[in-house]
Backbone as a chain_set.jsonl record, in Angstrom:
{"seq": "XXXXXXXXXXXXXXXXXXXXXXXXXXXXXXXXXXXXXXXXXXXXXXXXXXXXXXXXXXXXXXXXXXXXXXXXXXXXXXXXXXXXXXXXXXXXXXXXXXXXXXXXXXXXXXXXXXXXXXXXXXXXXXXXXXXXXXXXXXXXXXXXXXXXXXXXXXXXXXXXXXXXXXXXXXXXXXXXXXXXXXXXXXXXXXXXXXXXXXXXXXXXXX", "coords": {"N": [[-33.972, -25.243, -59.885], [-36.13, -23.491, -57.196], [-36.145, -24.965, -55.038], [-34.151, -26.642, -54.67], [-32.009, -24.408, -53.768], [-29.823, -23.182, -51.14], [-31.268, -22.049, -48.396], [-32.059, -19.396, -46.01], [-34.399, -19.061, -43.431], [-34.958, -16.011, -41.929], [-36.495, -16.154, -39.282], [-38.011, -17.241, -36.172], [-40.499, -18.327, -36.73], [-42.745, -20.682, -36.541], [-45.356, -21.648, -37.711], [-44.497, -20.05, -40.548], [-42.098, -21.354, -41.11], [-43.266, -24.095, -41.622], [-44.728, -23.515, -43.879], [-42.852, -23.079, -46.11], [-41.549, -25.749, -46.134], [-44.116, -27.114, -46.475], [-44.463, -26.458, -49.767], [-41.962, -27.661, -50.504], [-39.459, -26.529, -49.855], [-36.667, -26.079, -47.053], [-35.692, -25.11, -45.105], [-32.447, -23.486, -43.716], [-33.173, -22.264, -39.952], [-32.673, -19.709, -39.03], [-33.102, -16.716, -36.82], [-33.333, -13.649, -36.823], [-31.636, -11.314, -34.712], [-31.852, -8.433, -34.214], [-32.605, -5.141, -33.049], [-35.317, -4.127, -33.539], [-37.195, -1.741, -35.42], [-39.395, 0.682, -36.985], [-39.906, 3.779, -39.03], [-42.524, 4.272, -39.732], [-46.08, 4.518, -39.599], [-47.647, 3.592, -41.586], [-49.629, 0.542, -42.493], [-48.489, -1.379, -44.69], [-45.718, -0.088, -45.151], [-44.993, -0.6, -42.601], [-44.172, -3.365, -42.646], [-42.471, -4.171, -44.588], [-40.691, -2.462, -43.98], [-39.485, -3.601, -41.49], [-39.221, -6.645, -42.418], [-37.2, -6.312, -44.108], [-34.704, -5.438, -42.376], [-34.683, -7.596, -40.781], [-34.177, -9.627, -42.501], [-31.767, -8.802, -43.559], [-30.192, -8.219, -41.642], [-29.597, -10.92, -40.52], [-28.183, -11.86, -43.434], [-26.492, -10.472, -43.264], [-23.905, -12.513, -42.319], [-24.534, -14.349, -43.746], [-23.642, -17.035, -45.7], [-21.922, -17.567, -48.921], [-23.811, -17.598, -52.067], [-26.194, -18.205, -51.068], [-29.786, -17.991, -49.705], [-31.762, -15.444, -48.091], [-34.526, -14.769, -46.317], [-36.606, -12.744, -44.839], [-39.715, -11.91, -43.137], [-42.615, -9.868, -42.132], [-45.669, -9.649, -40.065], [-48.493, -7.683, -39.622], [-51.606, -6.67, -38.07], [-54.216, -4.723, -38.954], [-57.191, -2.616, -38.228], [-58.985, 0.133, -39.197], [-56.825, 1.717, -39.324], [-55.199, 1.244, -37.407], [-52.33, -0.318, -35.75], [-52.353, -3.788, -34.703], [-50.067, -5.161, -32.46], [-48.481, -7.898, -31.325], [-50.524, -9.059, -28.328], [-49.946, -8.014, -25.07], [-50.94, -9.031, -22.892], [-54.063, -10.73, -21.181], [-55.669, -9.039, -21.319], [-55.326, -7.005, -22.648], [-55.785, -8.632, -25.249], [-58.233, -9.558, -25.532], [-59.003, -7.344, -25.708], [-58.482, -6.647, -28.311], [-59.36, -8.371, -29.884], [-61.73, -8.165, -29.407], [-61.865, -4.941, -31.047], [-61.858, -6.52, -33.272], [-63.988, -8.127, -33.86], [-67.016, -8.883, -35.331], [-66.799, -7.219, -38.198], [-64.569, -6.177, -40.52], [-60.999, -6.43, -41.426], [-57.638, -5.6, -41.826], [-54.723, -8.061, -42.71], [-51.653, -7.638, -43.306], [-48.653, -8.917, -44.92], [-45.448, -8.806, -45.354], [-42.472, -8.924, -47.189], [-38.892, -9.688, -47.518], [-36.838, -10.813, -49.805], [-33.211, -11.861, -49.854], [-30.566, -12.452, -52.199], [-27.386, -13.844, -51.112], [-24.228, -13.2, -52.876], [-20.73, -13.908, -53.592], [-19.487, -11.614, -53.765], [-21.347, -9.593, -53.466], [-24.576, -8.51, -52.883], [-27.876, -9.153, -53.611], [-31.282, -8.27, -53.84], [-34.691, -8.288, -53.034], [-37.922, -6.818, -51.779], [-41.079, -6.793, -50.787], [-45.137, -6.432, -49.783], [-48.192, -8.042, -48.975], [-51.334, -7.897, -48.825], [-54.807, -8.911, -47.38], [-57.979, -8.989, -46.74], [-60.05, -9.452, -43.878], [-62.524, -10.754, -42.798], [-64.414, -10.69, -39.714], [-66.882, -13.057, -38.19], [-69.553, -11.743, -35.149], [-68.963, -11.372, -32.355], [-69.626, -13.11, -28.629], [-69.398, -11.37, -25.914], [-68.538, -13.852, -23.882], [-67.559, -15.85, -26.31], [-65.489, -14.466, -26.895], [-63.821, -14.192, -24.493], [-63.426, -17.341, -23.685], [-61.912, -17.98, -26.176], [-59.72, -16.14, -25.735], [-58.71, -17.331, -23.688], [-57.594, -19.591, -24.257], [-55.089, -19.41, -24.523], [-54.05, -19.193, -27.376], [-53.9, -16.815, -28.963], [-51.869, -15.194, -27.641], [-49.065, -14.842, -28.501], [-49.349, -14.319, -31.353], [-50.037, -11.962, -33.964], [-52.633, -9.56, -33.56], [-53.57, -10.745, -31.358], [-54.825, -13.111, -32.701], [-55.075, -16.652, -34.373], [-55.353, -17.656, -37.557], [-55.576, -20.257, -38.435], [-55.667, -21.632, -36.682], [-57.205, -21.944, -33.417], [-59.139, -19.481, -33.95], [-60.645, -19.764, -36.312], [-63.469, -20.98, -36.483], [-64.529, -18.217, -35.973], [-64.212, -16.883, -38.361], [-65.587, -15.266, -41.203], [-65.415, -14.72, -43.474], [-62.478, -14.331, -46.424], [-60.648, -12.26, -48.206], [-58.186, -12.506, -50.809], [-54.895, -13.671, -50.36], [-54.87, -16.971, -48.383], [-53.027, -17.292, -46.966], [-51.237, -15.338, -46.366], [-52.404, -14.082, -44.41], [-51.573, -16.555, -42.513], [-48.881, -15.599, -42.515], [-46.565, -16.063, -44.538], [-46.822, -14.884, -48.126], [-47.108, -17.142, -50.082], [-47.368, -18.044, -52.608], [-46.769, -15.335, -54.402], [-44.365, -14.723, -53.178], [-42.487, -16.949, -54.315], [-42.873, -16.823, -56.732], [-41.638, -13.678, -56.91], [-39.156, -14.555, -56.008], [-38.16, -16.312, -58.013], [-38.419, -14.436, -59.761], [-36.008, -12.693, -59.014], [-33.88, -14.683, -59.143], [-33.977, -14.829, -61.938], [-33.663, -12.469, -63.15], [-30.739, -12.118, -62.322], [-29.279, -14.133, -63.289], [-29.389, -13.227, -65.939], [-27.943, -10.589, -65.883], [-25.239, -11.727, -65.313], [-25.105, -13.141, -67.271], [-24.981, -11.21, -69.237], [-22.409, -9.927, -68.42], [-20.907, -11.53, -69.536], [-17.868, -11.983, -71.304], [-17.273, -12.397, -75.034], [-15.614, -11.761, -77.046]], "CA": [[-35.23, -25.101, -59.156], [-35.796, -22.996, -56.208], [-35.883, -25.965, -54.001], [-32.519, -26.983, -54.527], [-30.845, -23.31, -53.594], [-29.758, -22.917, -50.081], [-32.075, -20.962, -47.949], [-31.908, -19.405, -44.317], [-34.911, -18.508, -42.761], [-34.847, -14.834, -40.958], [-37.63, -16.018, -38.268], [-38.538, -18.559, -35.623], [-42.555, -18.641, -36.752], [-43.16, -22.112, -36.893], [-46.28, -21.106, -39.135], [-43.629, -19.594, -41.788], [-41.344, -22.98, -41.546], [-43.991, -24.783, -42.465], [-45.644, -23.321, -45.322], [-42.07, -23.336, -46.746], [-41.697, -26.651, -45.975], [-45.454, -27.238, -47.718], [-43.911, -26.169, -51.029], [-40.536, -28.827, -50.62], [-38.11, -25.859, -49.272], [-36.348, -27.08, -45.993], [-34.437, -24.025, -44.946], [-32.109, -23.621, -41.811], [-34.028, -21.268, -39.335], [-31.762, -18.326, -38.118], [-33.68, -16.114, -36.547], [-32.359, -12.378, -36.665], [-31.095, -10.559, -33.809], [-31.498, -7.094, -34.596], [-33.581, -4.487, -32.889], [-36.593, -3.598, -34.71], [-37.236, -0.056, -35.805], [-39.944, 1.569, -37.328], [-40.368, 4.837, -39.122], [-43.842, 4.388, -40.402], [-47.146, 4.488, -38.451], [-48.217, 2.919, -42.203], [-49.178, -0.882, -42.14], [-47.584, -1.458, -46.034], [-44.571, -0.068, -44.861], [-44.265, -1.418, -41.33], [-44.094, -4.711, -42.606], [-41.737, -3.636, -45.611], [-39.372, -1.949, -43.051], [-39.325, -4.273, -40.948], [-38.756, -7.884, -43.101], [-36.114, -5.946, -44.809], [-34.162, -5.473, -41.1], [-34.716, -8.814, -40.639], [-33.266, -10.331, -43.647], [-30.523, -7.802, -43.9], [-29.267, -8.709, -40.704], [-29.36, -12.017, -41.308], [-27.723, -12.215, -44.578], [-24.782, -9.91, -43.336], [-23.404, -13.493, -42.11], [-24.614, -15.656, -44.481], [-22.663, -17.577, -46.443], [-22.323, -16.98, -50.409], [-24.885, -18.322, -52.87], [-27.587, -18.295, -50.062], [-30.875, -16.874, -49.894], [-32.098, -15.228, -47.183], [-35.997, -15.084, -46.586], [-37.249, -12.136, -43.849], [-41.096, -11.716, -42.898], [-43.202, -9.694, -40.654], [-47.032, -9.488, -40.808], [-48.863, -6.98, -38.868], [-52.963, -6.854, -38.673], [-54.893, -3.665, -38.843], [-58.039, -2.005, -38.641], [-59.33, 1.479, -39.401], [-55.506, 2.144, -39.818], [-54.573, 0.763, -36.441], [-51.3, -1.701, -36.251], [-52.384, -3.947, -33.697], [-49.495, -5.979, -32.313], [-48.821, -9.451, -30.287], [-51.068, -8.496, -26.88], [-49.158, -8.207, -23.796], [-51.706, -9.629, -21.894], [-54.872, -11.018, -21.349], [-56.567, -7.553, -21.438], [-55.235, -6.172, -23.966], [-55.758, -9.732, -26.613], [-59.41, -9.392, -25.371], [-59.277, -5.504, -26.236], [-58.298, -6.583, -29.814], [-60.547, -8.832, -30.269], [-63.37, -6.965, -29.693], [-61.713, -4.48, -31.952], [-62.086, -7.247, -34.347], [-65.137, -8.701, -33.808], [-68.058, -8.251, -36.086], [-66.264, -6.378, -39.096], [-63.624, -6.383, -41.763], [-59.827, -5.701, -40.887], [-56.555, -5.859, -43.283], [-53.745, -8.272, -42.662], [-50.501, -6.875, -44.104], [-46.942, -9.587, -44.256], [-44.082, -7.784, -45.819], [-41.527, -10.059, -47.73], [-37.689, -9.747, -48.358], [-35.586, -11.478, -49.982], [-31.862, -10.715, -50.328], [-29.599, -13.56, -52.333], [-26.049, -13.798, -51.245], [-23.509, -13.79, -53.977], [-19.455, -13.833, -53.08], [-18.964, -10.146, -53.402], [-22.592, -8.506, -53.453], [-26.001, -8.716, -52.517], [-29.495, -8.296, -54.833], [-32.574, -8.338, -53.075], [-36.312, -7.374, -53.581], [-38.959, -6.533, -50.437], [-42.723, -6.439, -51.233], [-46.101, -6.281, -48.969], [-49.337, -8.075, -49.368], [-52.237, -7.711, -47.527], [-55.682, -9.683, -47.286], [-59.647, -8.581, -46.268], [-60.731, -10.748, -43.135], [-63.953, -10.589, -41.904], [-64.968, -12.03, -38.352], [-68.459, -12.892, -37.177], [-70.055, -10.99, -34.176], [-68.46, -12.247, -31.195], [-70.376, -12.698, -27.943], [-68.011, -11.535, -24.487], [-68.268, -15.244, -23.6], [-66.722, -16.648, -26.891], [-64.251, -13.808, -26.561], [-62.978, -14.745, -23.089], [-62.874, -18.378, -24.202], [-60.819, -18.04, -26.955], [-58.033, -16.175, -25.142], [-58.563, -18.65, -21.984], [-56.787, -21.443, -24.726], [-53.615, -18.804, -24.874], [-53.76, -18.893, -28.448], [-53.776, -15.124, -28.935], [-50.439, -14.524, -26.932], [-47.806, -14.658, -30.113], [-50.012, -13.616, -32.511], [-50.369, -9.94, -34.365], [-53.503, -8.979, -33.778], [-54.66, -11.739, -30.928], [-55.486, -14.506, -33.089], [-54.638, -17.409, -35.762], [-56.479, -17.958, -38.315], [-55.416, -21.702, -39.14], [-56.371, -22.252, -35.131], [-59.443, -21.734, -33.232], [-60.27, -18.556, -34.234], [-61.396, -20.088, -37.322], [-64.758, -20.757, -35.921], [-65.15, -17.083, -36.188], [-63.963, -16.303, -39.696], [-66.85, -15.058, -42.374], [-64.239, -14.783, -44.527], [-61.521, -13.55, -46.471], [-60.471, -11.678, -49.615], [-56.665, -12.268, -50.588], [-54.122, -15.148, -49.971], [-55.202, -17.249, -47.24], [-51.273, -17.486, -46.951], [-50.531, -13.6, -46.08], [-52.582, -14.297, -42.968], [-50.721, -17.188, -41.861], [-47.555, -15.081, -42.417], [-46.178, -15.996, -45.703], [-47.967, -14.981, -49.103], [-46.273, -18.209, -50.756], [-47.196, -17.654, -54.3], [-46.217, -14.212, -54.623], [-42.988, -15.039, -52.779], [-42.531, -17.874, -55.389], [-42.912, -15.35, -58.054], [-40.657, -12.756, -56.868], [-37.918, -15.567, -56.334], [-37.78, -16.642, -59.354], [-37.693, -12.844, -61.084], [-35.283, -12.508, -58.77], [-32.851, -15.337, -60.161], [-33.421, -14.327, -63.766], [-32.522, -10.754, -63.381], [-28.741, -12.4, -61.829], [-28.627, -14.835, -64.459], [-29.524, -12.268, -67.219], [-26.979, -10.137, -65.639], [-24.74, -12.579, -65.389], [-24.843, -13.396, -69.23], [-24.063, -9.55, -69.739], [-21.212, -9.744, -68.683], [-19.869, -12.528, -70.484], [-17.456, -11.172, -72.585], [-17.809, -13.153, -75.651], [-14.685, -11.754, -77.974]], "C": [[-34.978, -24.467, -57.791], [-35.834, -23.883, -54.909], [-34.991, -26.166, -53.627], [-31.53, -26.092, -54.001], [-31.247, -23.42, -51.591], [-30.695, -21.614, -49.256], [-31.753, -20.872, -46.339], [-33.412, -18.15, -44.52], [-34.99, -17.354, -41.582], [-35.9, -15.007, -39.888], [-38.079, -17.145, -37.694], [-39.641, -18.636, -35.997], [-42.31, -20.347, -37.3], [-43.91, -22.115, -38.243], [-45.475, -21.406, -40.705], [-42.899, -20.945, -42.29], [-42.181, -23.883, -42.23], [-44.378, -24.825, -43.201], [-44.372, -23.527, -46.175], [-41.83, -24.787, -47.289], [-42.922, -27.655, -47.108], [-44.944, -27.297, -49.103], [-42.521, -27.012, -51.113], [-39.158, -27.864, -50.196], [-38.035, -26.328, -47.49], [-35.187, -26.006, -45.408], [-34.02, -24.407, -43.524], [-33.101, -22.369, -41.137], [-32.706, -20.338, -38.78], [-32.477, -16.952, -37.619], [-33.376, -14.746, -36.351], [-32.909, -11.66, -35.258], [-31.308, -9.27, -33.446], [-32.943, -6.549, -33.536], [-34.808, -4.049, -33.452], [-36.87, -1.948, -34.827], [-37.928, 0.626, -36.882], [-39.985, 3.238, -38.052], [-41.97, 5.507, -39.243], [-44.888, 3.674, -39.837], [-48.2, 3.415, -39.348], [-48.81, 1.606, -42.444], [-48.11, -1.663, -43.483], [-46.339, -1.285, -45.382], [-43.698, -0.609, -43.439], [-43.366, -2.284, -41.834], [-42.891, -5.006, -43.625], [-40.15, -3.594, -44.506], [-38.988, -3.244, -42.152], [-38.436, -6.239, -41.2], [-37.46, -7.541, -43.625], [-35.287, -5.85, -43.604], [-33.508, -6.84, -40.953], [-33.616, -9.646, -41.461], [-31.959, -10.011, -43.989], [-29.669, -8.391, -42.702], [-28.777, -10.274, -40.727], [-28.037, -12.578, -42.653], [-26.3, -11.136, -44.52], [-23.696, -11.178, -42.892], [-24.086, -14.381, -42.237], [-23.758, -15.654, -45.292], [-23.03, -17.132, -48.256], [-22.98, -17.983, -50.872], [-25.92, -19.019, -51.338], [-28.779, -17.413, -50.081], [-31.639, -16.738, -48.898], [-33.784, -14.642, -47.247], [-36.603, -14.178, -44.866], [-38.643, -11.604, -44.008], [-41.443, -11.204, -41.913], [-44.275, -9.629, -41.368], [-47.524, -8.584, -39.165], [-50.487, -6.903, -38.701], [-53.526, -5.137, -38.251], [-55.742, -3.359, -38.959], [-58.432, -0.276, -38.287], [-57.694, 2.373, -39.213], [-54.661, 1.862, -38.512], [-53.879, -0.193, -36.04], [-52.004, -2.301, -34.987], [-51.227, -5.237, -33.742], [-49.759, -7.467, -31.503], [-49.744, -8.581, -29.449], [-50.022, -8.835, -26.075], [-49.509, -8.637, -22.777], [-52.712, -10.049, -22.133], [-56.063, -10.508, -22.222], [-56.26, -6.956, -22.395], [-55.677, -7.412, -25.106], [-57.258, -9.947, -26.238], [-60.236, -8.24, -26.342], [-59.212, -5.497, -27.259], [-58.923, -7.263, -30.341], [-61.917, -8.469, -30.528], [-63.471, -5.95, -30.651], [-62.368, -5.043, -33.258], [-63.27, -7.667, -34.812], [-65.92, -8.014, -34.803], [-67.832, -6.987, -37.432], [-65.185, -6.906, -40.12], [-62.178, -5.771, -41.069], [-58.763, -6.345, -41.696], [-55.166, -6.741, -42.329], [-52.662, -8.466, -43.696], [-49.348, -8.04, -43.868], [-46.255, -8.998, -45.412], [-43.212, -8.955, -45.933], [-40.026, -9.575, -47.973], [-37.073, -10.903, -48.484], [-34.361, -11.407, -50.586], [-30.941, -12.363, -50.702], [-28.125, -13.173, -52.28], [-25.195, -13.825, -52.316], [-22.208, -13.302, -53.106], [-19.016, -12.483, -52.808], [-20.112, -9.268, -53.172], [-23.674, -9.536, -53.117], [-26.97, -8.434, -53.566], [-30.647, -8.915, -53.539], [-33.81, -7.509, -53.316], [-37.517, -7.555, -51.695], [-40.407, -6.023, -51.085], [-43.698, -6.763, -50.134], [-47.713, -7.033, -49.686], [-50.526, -8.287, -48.29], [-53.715, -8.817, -48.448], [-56.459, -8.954, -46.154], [-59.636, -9.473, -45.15], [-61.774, -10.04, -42.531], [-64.225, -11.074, -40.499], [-66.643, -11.458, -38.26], [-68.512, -12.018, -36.248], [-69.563, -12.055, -33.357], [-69.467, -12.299, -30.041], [-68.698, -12.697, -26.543], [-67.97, -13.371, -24.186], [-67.29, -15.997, -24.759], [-65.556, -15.848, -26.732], [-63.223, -14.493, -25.778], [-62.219, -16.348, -23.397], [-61.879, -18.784, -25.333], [-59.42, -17.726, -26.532], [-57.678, -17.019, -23.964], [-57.41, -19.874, -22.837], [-55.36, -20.752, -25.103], [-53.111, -18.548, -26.267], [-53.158, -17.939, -29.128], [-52.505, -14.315, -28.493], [-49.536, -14.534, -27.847], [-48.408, -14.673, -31.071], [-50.389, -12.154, -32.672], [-51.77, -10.114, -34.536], [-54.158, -10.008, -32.874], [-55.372, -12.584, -31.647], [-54.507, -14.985, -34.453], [-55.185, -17.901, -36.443], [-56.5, -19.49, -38.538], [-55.422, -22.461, -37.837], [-57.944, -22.654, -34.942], [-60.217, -20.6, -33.408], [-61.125, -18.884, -35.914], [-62.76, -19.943, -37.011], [-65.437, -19.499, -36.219], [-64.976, -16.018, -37.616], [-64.897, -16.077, -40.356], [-65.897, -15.263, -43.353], [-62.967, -13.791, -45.233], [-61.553, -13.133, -47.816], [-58.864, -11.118, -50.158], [-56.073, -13.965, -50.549], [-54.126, -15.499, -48.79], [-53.593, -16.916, -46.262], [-50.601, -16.25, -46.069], [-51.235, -13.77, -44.35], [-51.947, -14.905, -41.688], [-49.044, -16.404, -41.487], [-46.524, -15.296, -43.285], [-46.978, -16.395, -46.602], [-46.907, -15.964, -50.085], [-45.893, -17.994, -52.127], [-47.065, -16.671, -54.72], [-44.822, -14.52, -54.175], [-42.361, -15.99, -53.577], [-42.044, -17.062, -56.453], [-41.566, -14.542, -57.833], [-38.655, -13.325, -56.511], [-37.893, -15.335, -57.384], [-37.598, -15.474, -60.361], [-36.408, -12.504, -60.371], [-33.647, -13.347, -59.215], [-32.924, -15.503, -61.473], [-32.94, -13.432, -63.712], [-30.938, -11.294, -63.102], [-28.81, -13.114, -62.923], [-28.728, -13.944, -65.791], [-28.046, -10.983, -67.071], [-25.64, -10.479, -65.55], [-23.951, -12.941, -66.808], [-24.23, -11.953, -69.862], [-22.947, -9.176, -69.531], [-20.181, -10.573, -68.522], [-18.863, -11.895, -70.992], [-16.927, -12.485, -73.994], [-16.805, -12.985, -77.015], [-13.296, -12.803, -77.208]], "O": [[-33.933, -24.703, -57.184], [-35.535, -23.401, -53.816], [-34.681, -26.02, -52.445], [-30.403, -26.506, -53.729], [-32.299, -23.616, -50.982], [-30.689, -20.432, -49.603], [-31.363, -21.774, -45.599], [-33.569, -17.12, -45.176], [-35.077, -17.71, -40.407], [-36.309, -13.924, -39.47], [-38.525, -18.056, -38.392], [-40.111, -19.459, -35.212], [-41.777, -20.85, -38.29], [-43.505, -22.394, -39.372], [-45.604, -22.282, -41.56], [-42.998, -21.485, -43.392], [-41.865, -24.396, -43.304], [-44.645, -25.919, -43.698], [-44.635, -24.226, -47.154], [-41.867, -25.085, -48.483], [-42.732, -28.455, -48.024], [-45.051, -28.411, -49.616], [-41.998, -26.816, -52.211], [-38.019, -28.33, -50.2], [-38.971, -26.765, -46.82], [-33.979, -26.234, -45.347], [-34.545, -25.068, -42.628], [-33.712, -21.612, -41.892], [-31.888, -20.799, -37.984], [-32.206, -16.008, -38.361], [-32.995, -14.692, -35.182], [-34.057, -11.493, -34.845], [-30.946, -8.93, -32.319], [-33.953, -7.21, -33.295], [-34.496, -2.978, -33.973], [-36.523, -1.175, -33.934], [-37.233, 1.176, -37.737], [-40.16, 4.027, -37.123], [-42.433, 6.621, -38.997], [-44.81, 2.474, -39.571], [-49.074, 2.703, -38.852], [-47.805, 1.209, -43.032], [-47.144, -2.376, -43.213], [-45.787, -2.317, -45.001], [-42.518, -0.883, -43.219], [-42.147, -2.222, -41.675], [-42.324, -6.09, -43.491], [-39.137, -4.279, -44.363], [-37.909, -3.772, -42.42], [-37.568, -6.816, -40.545], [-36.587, -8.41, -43.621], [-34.655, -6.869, -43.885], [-32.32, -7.16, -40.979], [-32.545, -10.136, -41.103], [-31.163, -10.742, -44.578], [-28.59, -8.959, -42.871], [-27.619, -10.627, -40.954], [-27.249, -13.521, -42.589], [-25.402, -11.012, -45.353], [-22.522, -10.877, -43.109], [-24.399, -15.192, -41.365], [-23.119, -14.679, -45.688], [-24.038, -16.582, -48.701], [-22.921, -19.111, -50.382], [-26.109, -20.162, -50.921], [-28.733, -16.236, -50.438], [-32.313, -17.718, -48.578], [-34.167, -14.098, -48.283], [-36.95, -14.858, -43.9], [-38.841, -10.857, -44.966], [-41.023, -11.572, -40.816], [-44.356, -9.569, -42.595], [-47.086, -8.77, -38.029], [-50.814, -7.29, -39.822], [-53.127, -4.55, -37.245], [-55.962, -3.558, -40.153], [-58.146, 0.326, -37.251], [-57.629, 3.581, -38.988], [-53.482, 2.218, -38.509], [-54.545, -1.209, -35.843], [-52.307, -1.472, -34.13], [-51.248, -6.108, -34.611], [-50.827, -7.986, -31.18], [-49.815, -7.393, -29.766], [-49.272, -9.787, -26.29], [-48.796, -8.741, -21.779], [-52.913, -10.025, -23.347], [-56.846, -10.923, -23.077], [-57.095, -6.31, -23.028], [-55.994, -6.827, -26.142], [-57.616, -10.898, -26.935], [-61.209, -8.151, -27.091], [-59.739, -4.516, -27.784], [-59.235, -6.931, -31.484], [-62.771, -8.48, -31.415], [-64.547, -5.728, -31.206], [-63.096, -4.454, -34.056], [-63.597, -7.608, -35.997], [-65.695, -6.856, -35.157], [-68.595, -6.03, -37.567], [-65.102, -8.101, -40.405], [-62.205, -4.806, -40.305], [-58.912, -7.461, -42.195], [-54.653, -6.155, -41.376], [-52.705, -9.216, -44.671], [-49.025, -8.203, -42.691], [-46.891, -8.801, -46.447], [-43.133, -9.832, -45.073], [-40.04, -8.84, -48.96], [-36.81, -11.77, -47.65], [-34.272, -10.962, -51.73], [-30.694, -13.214, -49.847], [-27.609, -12.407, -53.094], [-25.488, -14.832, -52.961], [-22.34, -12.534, -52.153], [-18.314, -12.176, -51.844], [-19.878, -8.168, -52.672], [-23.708, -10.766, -53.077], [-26.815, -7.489, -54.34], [-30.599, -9.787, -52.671], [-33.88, -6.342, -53.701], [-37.56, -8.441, -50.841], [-40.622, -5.005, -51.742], [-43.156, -7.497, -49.308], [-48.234, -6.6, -50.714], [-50.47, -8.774, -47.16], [-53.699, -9.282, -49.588], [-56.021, -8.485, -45.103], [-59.098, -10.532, -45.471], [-61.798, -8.975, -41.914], [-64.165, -12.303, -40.452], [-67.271, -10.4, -38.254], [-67.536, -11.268, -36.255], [-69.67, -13.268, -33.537], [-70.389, -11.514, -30.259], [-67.699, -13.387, -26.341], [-66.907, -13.902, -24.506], [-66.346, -16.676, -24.355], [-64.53, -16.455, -26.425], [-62.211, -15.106, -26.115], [-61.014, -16.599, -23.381], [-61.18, -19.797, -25.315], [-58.386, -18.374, -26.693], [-56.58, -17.277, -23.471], [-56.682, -20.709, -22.301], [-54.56, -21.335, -25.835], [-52.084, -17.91, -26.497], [-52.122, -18.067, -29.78], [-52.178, -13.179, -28.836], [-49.087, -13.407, -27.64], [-47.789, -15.243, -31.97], [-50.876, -11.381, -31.847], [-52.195, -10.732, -35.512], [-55.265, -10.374, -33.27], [-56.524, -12.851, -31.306], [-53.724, -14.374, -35.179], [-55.745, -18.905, -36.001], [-57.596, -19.951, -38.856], [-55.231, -23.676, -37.789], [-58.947, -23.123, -35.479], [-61.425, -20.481, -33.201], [-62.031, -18.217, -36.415], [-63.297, -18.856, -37.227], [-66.6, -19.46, -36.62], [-65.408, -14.886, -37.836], [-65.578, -17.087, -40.179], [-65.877, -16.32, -43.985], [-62.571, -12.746, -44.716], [-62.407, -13.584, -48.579], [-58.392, -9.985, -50.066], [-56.663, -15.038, -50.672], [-53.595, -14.782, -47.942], [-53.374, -16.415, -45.159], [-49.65, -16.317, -45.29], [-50.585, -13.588, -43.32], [-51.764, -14.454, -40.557], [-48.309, -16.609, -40.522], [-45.455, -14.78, -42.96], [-47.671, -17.412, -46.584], [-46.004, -15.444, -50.74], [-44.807, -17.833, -52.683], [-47.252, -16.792, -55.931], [-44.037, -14.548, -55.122], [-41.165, -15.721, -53.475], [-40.905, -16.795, -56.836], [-40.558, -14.753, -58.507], [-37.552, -12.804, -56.674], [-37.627, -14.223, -57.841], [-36.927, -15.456, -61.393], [-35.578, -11.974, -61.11], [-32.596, -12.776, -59.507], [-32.134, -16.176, -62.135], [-31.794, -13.281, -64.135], [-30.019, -10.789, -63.746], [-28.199, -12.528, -63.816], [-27.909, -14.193, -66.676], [-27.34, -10.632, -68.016], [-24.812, -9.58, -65.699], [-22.785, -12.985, -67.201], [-23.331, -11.741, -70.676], [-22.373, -8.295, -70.171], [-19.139, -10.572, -67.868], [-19.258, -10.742, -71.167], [-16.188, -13.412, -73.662], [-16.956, -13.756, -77.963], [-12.254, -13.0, -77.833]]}, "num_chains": 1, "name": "protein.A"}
């Protein structure tokens, strides 16, 4: 069971720890080091490029039979990444972006399992619809007044107080928070049949 296999977390997000956690995994947290680096203005592939970085670095000093677990999530609308805010003014500025419309949040998954001499690993992207209500400048202001907005992509958290302003969503509530669980679930587990199927191939059996 994938409970039982050693895991290291590529990322301080609390968020992420926990949903793992949610599901009975209990990983160590190691948070990778690495610079971040971009080619793609895309949000799919940001988040792609990016988790894969993550995890990679990571899992160049992890130990064998470990499985390393890197995430980024990015939020976008009308094709625009918007990141953490750097300030007040700007997690205001994205809000308002937000306000009163539909906008895509994208988290990007790898995961790369250690083995003694090699690596296998798979990286996938899923995104989710969110809607927000019409904001008024007053709830605006008040929302970033509670600091919420400051380590979050895109000025807000959905499983906070911007709830209040959610209409809704279309997708895995999960991908918002910052890991799409049951897809990541999934792609585990194809990921330790393909090694054990591979594995069995080259038995040799005379």
């Amino acid at each position: 069971m994938i409970q039982n296999q050693r895991v290291v977390l590529a990322s301080g997000s609390p968020r992420r720890l926990e949903l793992l956690r949610q599901i009975g995994i209990r990983p160590e947290v190691r948070p990778s080091q690495i610079e971040e680096k971009v080619t793609s203005q895309v949000p799919e592939e940001v988040v792609m490029e990016l988790s894969a970085q993550k995890a990679e670095d990571v899992a160049g000093r992890a130990a064998a039979d470990t499985l390393v677990l890197g995430a980024d999530t990015v939020v976008a609308v009308d094709g625009e990444i918007l990141g953490k805010p750097g300030s007040r003014e700007e997690a205001v500025c994205m809000i308002e972006k937000l306000q009163g419309r539909s906008h895509q949040v994208w988290t990007g998954v790898t995961l790369i399992y250690r083995e003694k001499e090699k690596s296998r690993g798979v990286t996938f992207a899923e995104k989710t619809e969110v809607v927000v209500y019409p904001m008024t400048e007053e709830e605006i202001a008040g929302y970033v007044d509670t600091g919420e907005p400051m380590d979050k992509a895109g000025a807000y958290g959905i499983q906070g107080g911007f709830a209040a302003y959610i209409e809704g969503i279309c997708g895995d509530y999960n991908t918002v928070v910052g890991l799409p669980l049951g897809r990541t679930v999934q792609e585990w587990k194809r990921l330790m049949e393909e090694m054990e199927e591979n594995q069995d191939d080259q038995i040799d059996c005379n």
